Amino acid sequence: MPIPARHRPPACWLFCTVIDNFGDIGVSWRLATMLSAEWQADVYLWLDDENALRALCPDLPALPCTYKGIHLNRWQEGRHADGLHRAAPPDYIIETFGCRLPEAVEHHARRPDTWWLNWEYLSAEPWAEAMHGKASLLSDGSTKYFWLMGFSEKSGGLLREKSYTVPDSAALSRWRAALPIPPQNGSPEWLLFGYRSTVWPQWLAAWQTLGRPLTLLLAGHQITDSLRQAGILPADALHTAGSSFALGNIRLIRLPFVPQSEFDNLLHHADMAVVRGEDSFVRAQLAGKPFLWHIYPQDEAAHLPKLDAFWQLAAPYYDATVFRAHQALSGEINGSEKLDDTARTAAWHTLMSQYTCWQDSTHRWSAALHAQPSAVEKLAKFCGQG
Ligand code: TRH
């Protein structure tokens, strides 16, 4: 598909502020690498926290630098961006998640031949679909467009690389064996990447009650912190990557933070995943894995309509029994439902005993997403028609 541009390759300027954790930079980096690979664009990414990107890309040199073909510079939101004079004049300026551009950048953004986009947080809510692609006309006559990623044809799509592939099982086994963690012991392995919550000790107790051997691969520190705080783990347990701790039938392993380029392997390897935020949530869906979404909690429970809107879309692809059990647990982890011990254990029992049905449900949903164009393909079309 031809990319409209004043020159070839098109120049894309992206700006990212890191609020917390890894989602803002995770999405920005993925978008930057996709534009570079799929449009052969000259991509510039300005960021305010290079250590956040270094967590995802451990071999990242000091900034400024060109890394994996992306020109990386520092900036301070709304104030100053380094290295503007070294960058090719932009065909596209993308401010991720409503960050405020410095005046010197806005000057470029206001040019009539520059596409100026506000790349917003992902949402399945109807207002997001309605808002996607809308132009906001600014007082000086320039135009900024809203880009809202989502799950439907009318939305801004998802970040799914053209090169996305499912690794073959032999390669995945070799990858798992090379991780600096204890080897597989034949039990199902669940990836848990969630936020701090008082629900974790309760879920652990439910999994113990079910009596089946299980390995929990704990990513990040928040779940481990929650278990330690609840007194379930001794103070010195699971502090270092690769350490493990057994609680009856459950083996807990603290994972090292893997490069983002390997994060999909974690998901493809796992039998079930708890994911969070935005990017890990999308990747679990693309992987077609049974998953629970621990949504990023917002003030005044603003995350709950977002959670509901997503599950309303996905519901028709799910087996009804699996969906009911799943929704009870999803409600509990996300704070919209309280379960007693019996109801919680029953819900987990259903999901475990109906695992194949759960897997079929997530495969169907994943196939529907893979059938749609990606966000970057949609953007090319949008700008070509604009
Ligand atoms: O880290 P997150 O919780 O990020 C965010 C931010 O908190 C943000 O402010 C909020 O608005 C947003 O969520 C909704 O979750 P997320 O989005 O899943 O990002 C995690 C990234 O980290 C993702 O790109 C995958 C990557 N990752 C690795 O590369 N290696 C790892 O080992 C792990 C566990 C994650």
Coordinates of C-alpha atoms and ligand atoms in Angstrom, one line a residue:
M1 CA 0.0 0.0 0.0
P2 CA 1.5 3.4 -1.0
I3 CA 2.2 5.7 2.0
P4 CA 1.4 9.3 1.2
A5 CA 4.5 11.4 2.0
R6 CA 6.3 14.5 0.9
H7 CA 9.3 12.3 0.4
R8 CA 10.4 8.6 0.6
P9 CA 10.8 7.2 3.1
P10 CA 8.1 9.0 5.1
A11 CA 9.3 10.5 8.4
C12 CA 7.3 9.7 11.5
W13 CA 7.9 11.5 14.8
L14 CA 6.5 9.8 17.9
F15 CA 6.4 11.3 21.4
C16 CA 5.9 9.2 24.6
T17 CA 5.7 10.1 28.2
V18 CA 6.1 7.2 30.6
I19 CA 3.4 7.5 33.3
D20 CA 4.3 4.3 35.1
N21 CA 5.2 0.6 34.4
F22 CA 5.8 -0.4 30.9
G23 CA 2.6 0.0 28.9
D24 CA 3.2 3.6 27.5
I25 CA 6.6 2.8 26.3
G26 CA 5.6 -0.8 25.3
V27 CA 3.0 0.5 22.9
S28 CA 5.1 3.4 21.6
W29 CA 8.1 1.1 20.9
R30 CA 5.9 -1.4 19.2
L31 CA 4.3 1.2 17.0
A32 CA 7.7 2.8 16.2
T33 CA 9.2 -0.6 15.1
M34 CA 6.1 -1.5 13.0
L35 CA 6.2 1.9 11.2
S36 CA 9.8 1.3 10.5
A37 CA 9.5 -2.3 9.3
E38 CA 6.1 -2.0 7.5
W39 CA 6.3 1.5 6.0
Q40 CA 10.1 1.6 5.7
A41 CA 9.5 4.9 7.5
D42 CA 12.3 7.0 9.0
V43 CA 11.1 6.8 12.6
Y44 CA 12.0 9.2 15.4
L45 CA 10.9 8.4 19.0
W46 CA 11.2 10.9 21.8
L47 CA 10.9 9.6 25.3
D48 CA 11.2 10.9 28.8
D49 CA 12.3 7.7 30.6
E50 CA 15.0 5.7 28.7
N51 CA 15.3 3.1 31.5
A52 CA 11.7 2.1 30.9
L53 CA 12.7 1.3 27.3
R54 CA 15.9 -0.3 28.5
A55 CA 13.8 -2.8 30.5
L56 CA 12.1 -3.9 27.2
C57 CA 15.4 -3.7 25.2
P58 CA 18.3 -4.5 27.5
D59 CA 21.0 -3.8 24.9
L60 CA 19.7 -0.2 24.3
P61 CA 22.7 2.2 24.2
A62 CA 22.6 5.6 25.9
L63 CA 20.4 8.2 24.3
P64 CA 20.6 9.9 21.8
C65 CA 21.1 6.9 19.5
T66 CA 19.7 5.0 16.6
Y67 CA 18.7 1.6 17.8
K68 CA 17.1 -1.1 15.6
G69 CA 16.7 1.6 13.0
I70 CA 14.7 4.0 15.3
H71 CA 16.2 7.4 16.1
L72 CA 15.8 7.9 19.9
N73 CA 16.0 11.2 21.7
R74 CA 15.0 12.6 25.1
W75 CA 12.3 15.1 25.6
Q76 CA 10.4 16.9 28.4
E77 CA 6.7 16.9 27.8
G78 CA 5.3 20.3 26.8
R79 CA 8.7 21.9 27.0
H80 CA 11.6 20.7 25.0
A81 CA 12.6 17.9 22.6
D82 CA 16.3 17.2 21.9
G83 CA 17.7 16.7 18.4
L84 CA 14.8 18.2 16.4
H85 CA 17.3 19.9 14.0
R86 CA 18.8 16.5 13.2
A87 CA 15.4 14.9 12.3
A88 CA 14.0 14.7 8.8
P89 CA 10.9 17.0 8.5
P90 CA 7.9 15.0 9.7
D91 CA 5.1 13.6 7.5
Y92 CA 3.5 12.2 10.6
I93 CA 3.5 13.4 14.2
I94 CA 2.1 11.0 16.7
E95 CA 1.6 12.1 20.3
T96 CA 0.9 8.9 22.3
F97 CA -1.8 9.0 25.0
G98 CA -2.5 12.7 24.9
C99 CA 1.0 13.9 25.8
R100 CA 1.6 17.6 25.3
L101 CA 4.0 18.6 22.5
P102 CA 6.6 21.4 22.8
E103 CA 5.8 24.5 20.8
A104 CA 8.7 23.7 18.4
V105 CA 7.1 20.4 17.5
E106 CA 3.6 21.8 17.2
H107 CA 5.0 24.2 14.7
H108 CA 5.7 21.2 12.4
A109 CA 2.5 19.5 13.4
R110 CA 0.4 22.5 12.2
R111 CA 1.7 22.3 8.7
P112 CA -1.0 21.3 6.3
D113 CA 1.0 18.5 4.8
T114 CA 1.7 16.9 8.2
W115 CA -0.5 14.2 9.7
W116 CA -1.0 15.1 13.3
L117 CA -2.4 12.2 15.4
N118 CA -3.4 11.8 19.0
W119 CA -2.8 8.1 19.6
E120 CA -5.1 7.2 22.5
Y121 CA -5.5 4.4 25.0
L122 CA -7.1 1.2 23.7
S123 CA -10.8 0.8 24.5
A124 CA -13.7 -1.3 23.3
E125 CA -16.2 1.3 24.6
P126 CA -18.7 2.6 22.0
W127 CA -17.6 6.2 22.4
A128 CA -14.1 5.2 21.4
E129 CA -15.2 3.7 18.2
A130 CA -17.3 6.8 17.5
M131 CA -14.4 9.1 18.2
H132 CA -11.8 7.1 16.2
G133 CA -10.5 9.0 13.2
K134 CA -12.4 12.2 14.1
A135 CA -10.7 15.4 13.4
S136 CA -10.2 18.1 16.0
L137 CA -10.0 21.5 14.3
L138 CA -7.7 23.8 16.2
S139 CA -8.1 27.5 16.5
D140 CA -5.3 28.2 13.9
G141 CA -7.0 26.0 11.4
S142 CA -4.8 23.0 11.7
T143 CA -6.2 19.6 12.3
K144 CA -5.4 16.8 14.7
Y145 CA -6.9 13.4 14.4
F146 CA -7.9 11.0 17.2
W147 CA -6.6 7.4 16.8
L148 CA -8.4 5.0 19.0
M149 CA -7.2 1.4 18.8
G150 CA -9.9 -1.2 19.3
F151 CA -11.2 -4.6 18.4
S152 CA -13.8 -3.9 15.8
E153 CA -13.7 -3.1 12.1
K154 CA -14.6 0.5 12.8
S155 CA -11.9 1.0 15.4
G156 CA -8.3 2.0 15.0
G157 CA -7.2 -1.7 15.2
L158 CA -4.5 -3.4 17.2
L159 CA -0.7 -3.5 16.9
R160 CA -0.1 -6.8 15.2
E161 CA 3.1 -7.1 13.2
K162 CA 2.9 -8.4 9.6
S163 CA 5.7 -10.7 10.7
Y164 CA 3.6 -12.1 13.6
T165 CA 4.1 -15.9 13.8
V166 CA 3.4 -18.6 16.3
P167 CA 6.7 -20.2 17.2
D168 CA 6.9 -24.0 16.6
S169 CA 6.8 -26.1 19.8
A170 CA 10.4 -27.3 19.5
A171 CA 11.7 -23.7 19.3
L172 CA 9.5 -22.8 22.2
S173 CA 10.7 -25.7 24.3
R174 CA 14.3 -24.7 23.6
W175 CA 13.5 -21.1 24.6
R176 CA 11.9 -22.2 27.8
A177 CA 14.8 -24.5 28.7
A178 CA 17.3 -21.7 28.2
L179 CA 15.5 -19.4 30.6
P180 CA 17.5 -19.0 33.9
I181 CA 14.7 -20.6 35.9
P182 CA 14.0 -24.2 37.2
P183 CA 13.1 -26.6 34.4
Q184 CA 9.6 -27.8 33.6
N185 CA 8.3 -30.6 35.9
G186 CA 5.3 -31.7 33.8
S187 CA 2.8 -29.5 35.5
P188 CA 0.8 -26.8 33.6
E189 CA 2.6 -23.4 33.6
W190 CA 0.6 -20.3 34.1
L191 CA 2.1 -16.8 33.4
L192 CA 0.9 -14.3 36.0
F193 CA 1.6 -10.6 35.1
G194 CA -0.9 -8.6 37.2
Y195 CA -1.0 -5.7 39.6
R196 CA -0.8 -5.7 43.4
S197 CA -4.1 -7.1 44.9
T198 CA -5.5 -8.7 48.0
V199 CA -7.1 -11.3 45.7
W200 CA -3.8 -13.1 45.0
P201 CA -3.6 -15.0 48.4
Q202 CA -7.3 -16.0 47.9
W203 CA -6.7 -17.3 44.4
L204 CA -3.6 -19.2 45.5
A205 CA -5.7 -20.9 48.3
A206 CA -8.3 -21.8 45.7
W207 CA -5.6 -23.4 43.4
Q208 CA -4.3 -25.3 46.4
T209 CA -7.7 -26.6 47.2
L210 CA -8.1 -28.0 43.7
G211 CA -5.1 -30.2 44.4
R212 CA -3.5 -30.3 40.9
P213 CA 0.2 -29.6 40.4
L214 CA 0.7 -26.2 38.9
T215 CA 3.6 -23.9 38.2
L216 CA 3.1 -20.2 38.5
L217 CA 5.5 -18.1 36.5
L218 CA 5.5 -14.7 38.3
A219 CA 6.3 -11.8 36.0
G220 CA 7.1 -8.4 37.6
H221 CA 7.1 -8.0 41.3
Q222 CA 3.5 -6.9 42.2
I223 CA 1.9 -10.4 42.7
T224 CA 4.9 -11.6 44.7
D225 CA 4.7 -8.4 46.9
S226 CA 1.0 -9.1 47.5
L227 CA 1.6 -12.7 48.6
R228 CA 4.5 -11.6 50.8
Q229 CA 2.4 -8.9 52.4
A230 CA -0.4 -11.3 53.1
G231 CA 2.2 -13.5 54.9
I232 CA 1.8 -16.4 52.4
L233 CA 5.5 -16.1 51.4
P234 CA 8.4 -15.9 53.9
A235 CA 10.1 -12.5 53.8
D236 CA 13.2 -13.9 52.0
A237 CA 11.3 -15.9 49.3
L238 CA 11.2 -15.1 45.6
H239 CA 13.4 -12.0 45.7
T240 CA 15.6 -12.9 42.8
A241 CA 14.8 -13.9 39.2
G242 CA 14.9 -17.7 38.9
S243 CA 14.2 -18.4 42.5
S244 CA 11.3 -20.7 43.3
F245 CA 9.1 -21.6 46.3
A246 CA 6.7 -24.6 46.8
L247 CA 3.4 -24.3 48.5
G248 CA 1.8 -27.8 48.5
N249 CA 0.9 -28.6 44.9
I250 CA 1.8 -25.1 43.7
R251 CA 5.3 -24.2 42.6
L252 CA 6.0 -20.5 42.3
I253 CA 8.9 -19.2 40.1
R254 CA 10.0 -15.6 39.9
L255 CA 10.6 -14.8 36.2
P256 CA 13.4 -12.6 34.9
F257 CA 12.0 -9.6 32.9
V258 CA 12.5 -10.8 29.3
P259 CA 13.1 -8.5 26.3
Q260 CA 9.8 -7.4 24.7
S261 CA 10.8 -9.3 21.5
E262 CA 10.5 -12.5 23.6
F263 CA 7.4 -11.6 25.6
D264 CA 5.2 -13.4 23.0
N265 CA 7.2 -16.6 23.7
L266 CA 6.1 -16.4 27.4
L267 CA 2.5 -16.2 26.3
H268 CA 2.8 -18.9 23.6
H269 CA 4.5 -21.2 26.2
A270 CA 2.0 -20.6 29.0
D271 CA -1.1 -22.8 29.4
M272 CA -3.0 -19.8 30.9
A273 CA -2.0 -16.2 31.4
V274 CA -3.1 -13.3 33.6
V275 CA -2.2 -10.1 31.7
R276 CA -2.7 -6.5 32.5
G277 CA -2.5 -2.9 31.2
E278 CA -2.8 -2.7 27.4
D279 CA 0.1 -4.3 25.5
S280 CA 0.3 -7.6 27.4
F281 CA -3.5 -7.9 27.2
V282 CA -3.5 -7.5 23.4
R283 CA -0.6 -9.9 23.0
A284 CA -2.4 -12.6 25.0
Q285 CA -5.4 -12.3 22.7
L286 CA -3.2 -12.5 19.6
A287 CA -1.6 -15.6 21.0
G288 CA -5.0 -17.1 21.4
K289 CA -4.3 -18.2 25.0
P290 CA -6.9 -18.6 27.8
F291 CA -6.4 -15.4 29.8
L292 CA -7.7 -13.1 32.5
W293 CA -7.3 -9.4 32.1
H294 CA -6.2 -7.5 35.2
I295 CA -7.2 -4.1 33.9
Y296 CA -5.2 -1.0 35.0
P297 CA -7.2 0.3 37.9
Q298 CA -8.4 3.9 37.6
D299 CA -9.9 6.4 40.0
E300 CA -13.6 6.2 40.6
A301 CA -13.6 2.7 39.0
A302 CA -13.4 4.3 35.5
H303 CA -11.8 1.1 34.4
L304 CA -15.0 -1.0 34.9
P305 CA -17.0 0.2 31.9
K306 CA -13.9 -0.4 29.8
L307 CA -13.6 -3.9 31.1
D308 CA -17.3 -4.6 30.5
A309 CA -17.2 -3.2 27.0
F310 CA -14.4 -5.5 26.1
W311 CA -16.0 -8.6 27.5
Q312 CA -19.3 -7.8 25.8
L313 CA -17.5 -7.9 22.5
A314 CA -15.7 -11.1 23.3
A315 CA -18.6 -12.9 24.9
P316 CA -20.2 -14.4 21.7
Y317 CA -16.9 -16.2 21.0
Y318 CA -16.9 -17.9 24.4
D319 CA -18.5 -21.1 25.6
A320 CA -21.3 -20.0 28.0
T321 CA -20.2 -22.1 31.0
V322 CA -16.6 -21.0 30.7
F323 CA -17.7 -17.4 30.3
R324 CA -19.8 -17.3 33.5
A325 CA -16.9 -18.8 35.6
H326 CA -14.4 -16.5 33.9
Q327 CA -16.6 -13.4 34.5
A328 CA -16.9 -14.1 38.2
L329 CA -13.2 -14.3 38.5
S330 CA -12.6 -11.3 36.2
G331 CA -15.0 -9.3 38.4
E332 CA -13.3 -10.3 41.5
I333 CA -9.7 -9.5 40.4
N334 CA -10.9 -6.2 39.0
G335 CA -13.0 -5.1 42.0
S336 CA -16.6 -5.3 40.6
E337 CA -17.6 -8.6 42.3
K338 CA -17.0 -10.3 45.7
L339 CA -16.8 -14.1 45.8
D340 CA -16.9 -16.3 48.8
D341 CA -14.4 -19.2 49.0
T342 CA -16.9 -21.7 47.7
A343 CA -17.9 -19.6 44.6
R344 CA -14.2 -18.8 43.9
T345 CA -13.1 -22.4 44.0
A346 CA -16.1 -23.5 41.9
A347 CA -15.2 -20.9 39.3
W348 CA -11.6 -22.1 39.1
H349 CA -12.7 -25.7 39.1
T350 CA -14.9 -24.9 36.0
L351 CA -12.1 -23.2 34.2
M352 CA -9.7 -26.0 34.9
S353 CA -12.1 -28.8 34.1
Q354 CA -13.3 -27.0 30.9
Y355 CA -9.8 -26.0 29.9
T356 CA -10.2 -27.3 26.3
C357 CA -13.5 -25.4 25.9
W358 CA -11.8 -22.2 27.3
Q359 CA -9.0 -22.7 24.8
D360 CA -11.4 -23.1 21.9
S361 CA -13.2 -19.9 23.0
T362 CA -10.0 -17.9 23.0
H363 CA -8.9 -19.4 19.7
R364 CA -12.2 -18.2 18.1
W365 CA -11.7 -14.7 19.5
S366 CA -8.1 -14.6 18.4
A367 CA -9.0 -15.7 14.9
A368 CA -11.5 -12.9 14.6
L369 CA -8.9 -10.4 15.6
H370 CA -6.3 -11.8 13.2
A371 CA -8.8 -11.5 10.4
Q372 CA -8.8 -7.7 10.7
P373 CA -6.2 -5.3 9.4
S374 CA -3.7 -4.1 12.0
A375 CA -3.6 -0.5 13.4
V376 CA -0.7 0.3 11.1
E377 CA -2.5 -1.1 8.0
K378 CA -5.6 1.0 9.0
L379 CA -3.5 4.1 9.4
A380 CA -1.9 3.7 6.0
K381 CA -5.4 3.5 4.5
F382 CA -6.7 6.3 6.5
C383 CA -4.0 8.7 5.5
G384 CA -4.1 7.5 1.9
Q385 CA -7.7 8.5 1.7
G386 CA -7.3 11.7 3.8
Ligands
TRH1 O1 3.1 -2.4 32.5 P1 1.7 -2.1 32.3 O2 0.9 -2.2 33.5 O3 1.6 -0.7 31.7 C1 0.6 0.2 31.6 C2 1.0 1.5 32.3 O4 0.8 1.3 33.7 C3 0.2 2.6 31.8 O5 0.4 3.8 32.6 C4 -1.3 2.3 31.7 O6 -1.9 3.3 31.2 C5 -1.4 1.1 30.8 O7 -0.7 0.0 31.4 C6 -2.8 0.7 30.5 O8 1.1 -3.2 31.3 P2 1.2 -3.5 29.7 O9 0.5 -2.4 28.9 O10 0.8 -4.8 29.5 O11 2.8 -3.3 29.4 C7 3.8 -4.2 29.8 C8 4.8 -4.3 28.7 O12 6.0 -4.9 29.2 C9 4.4 -5.0 27.5 O13 4.9 -4.3 26.3 C10 5.1 -6.4 27.6 C11 6.4 -6.0 28.3 N1 7.1 -7.0 29.1 C12 8.3 -7.5 28.6 O14 8.8 -7.0 27.6 N2 9.0 -8.4 29.3 C13 8.5 -9.0 30.5 O15 9.1 -9.9 31.1 C14 7.2 -8.5 30.9 C15 6.6 -9.2 32.1 C16 6.5 -7.6 30.2

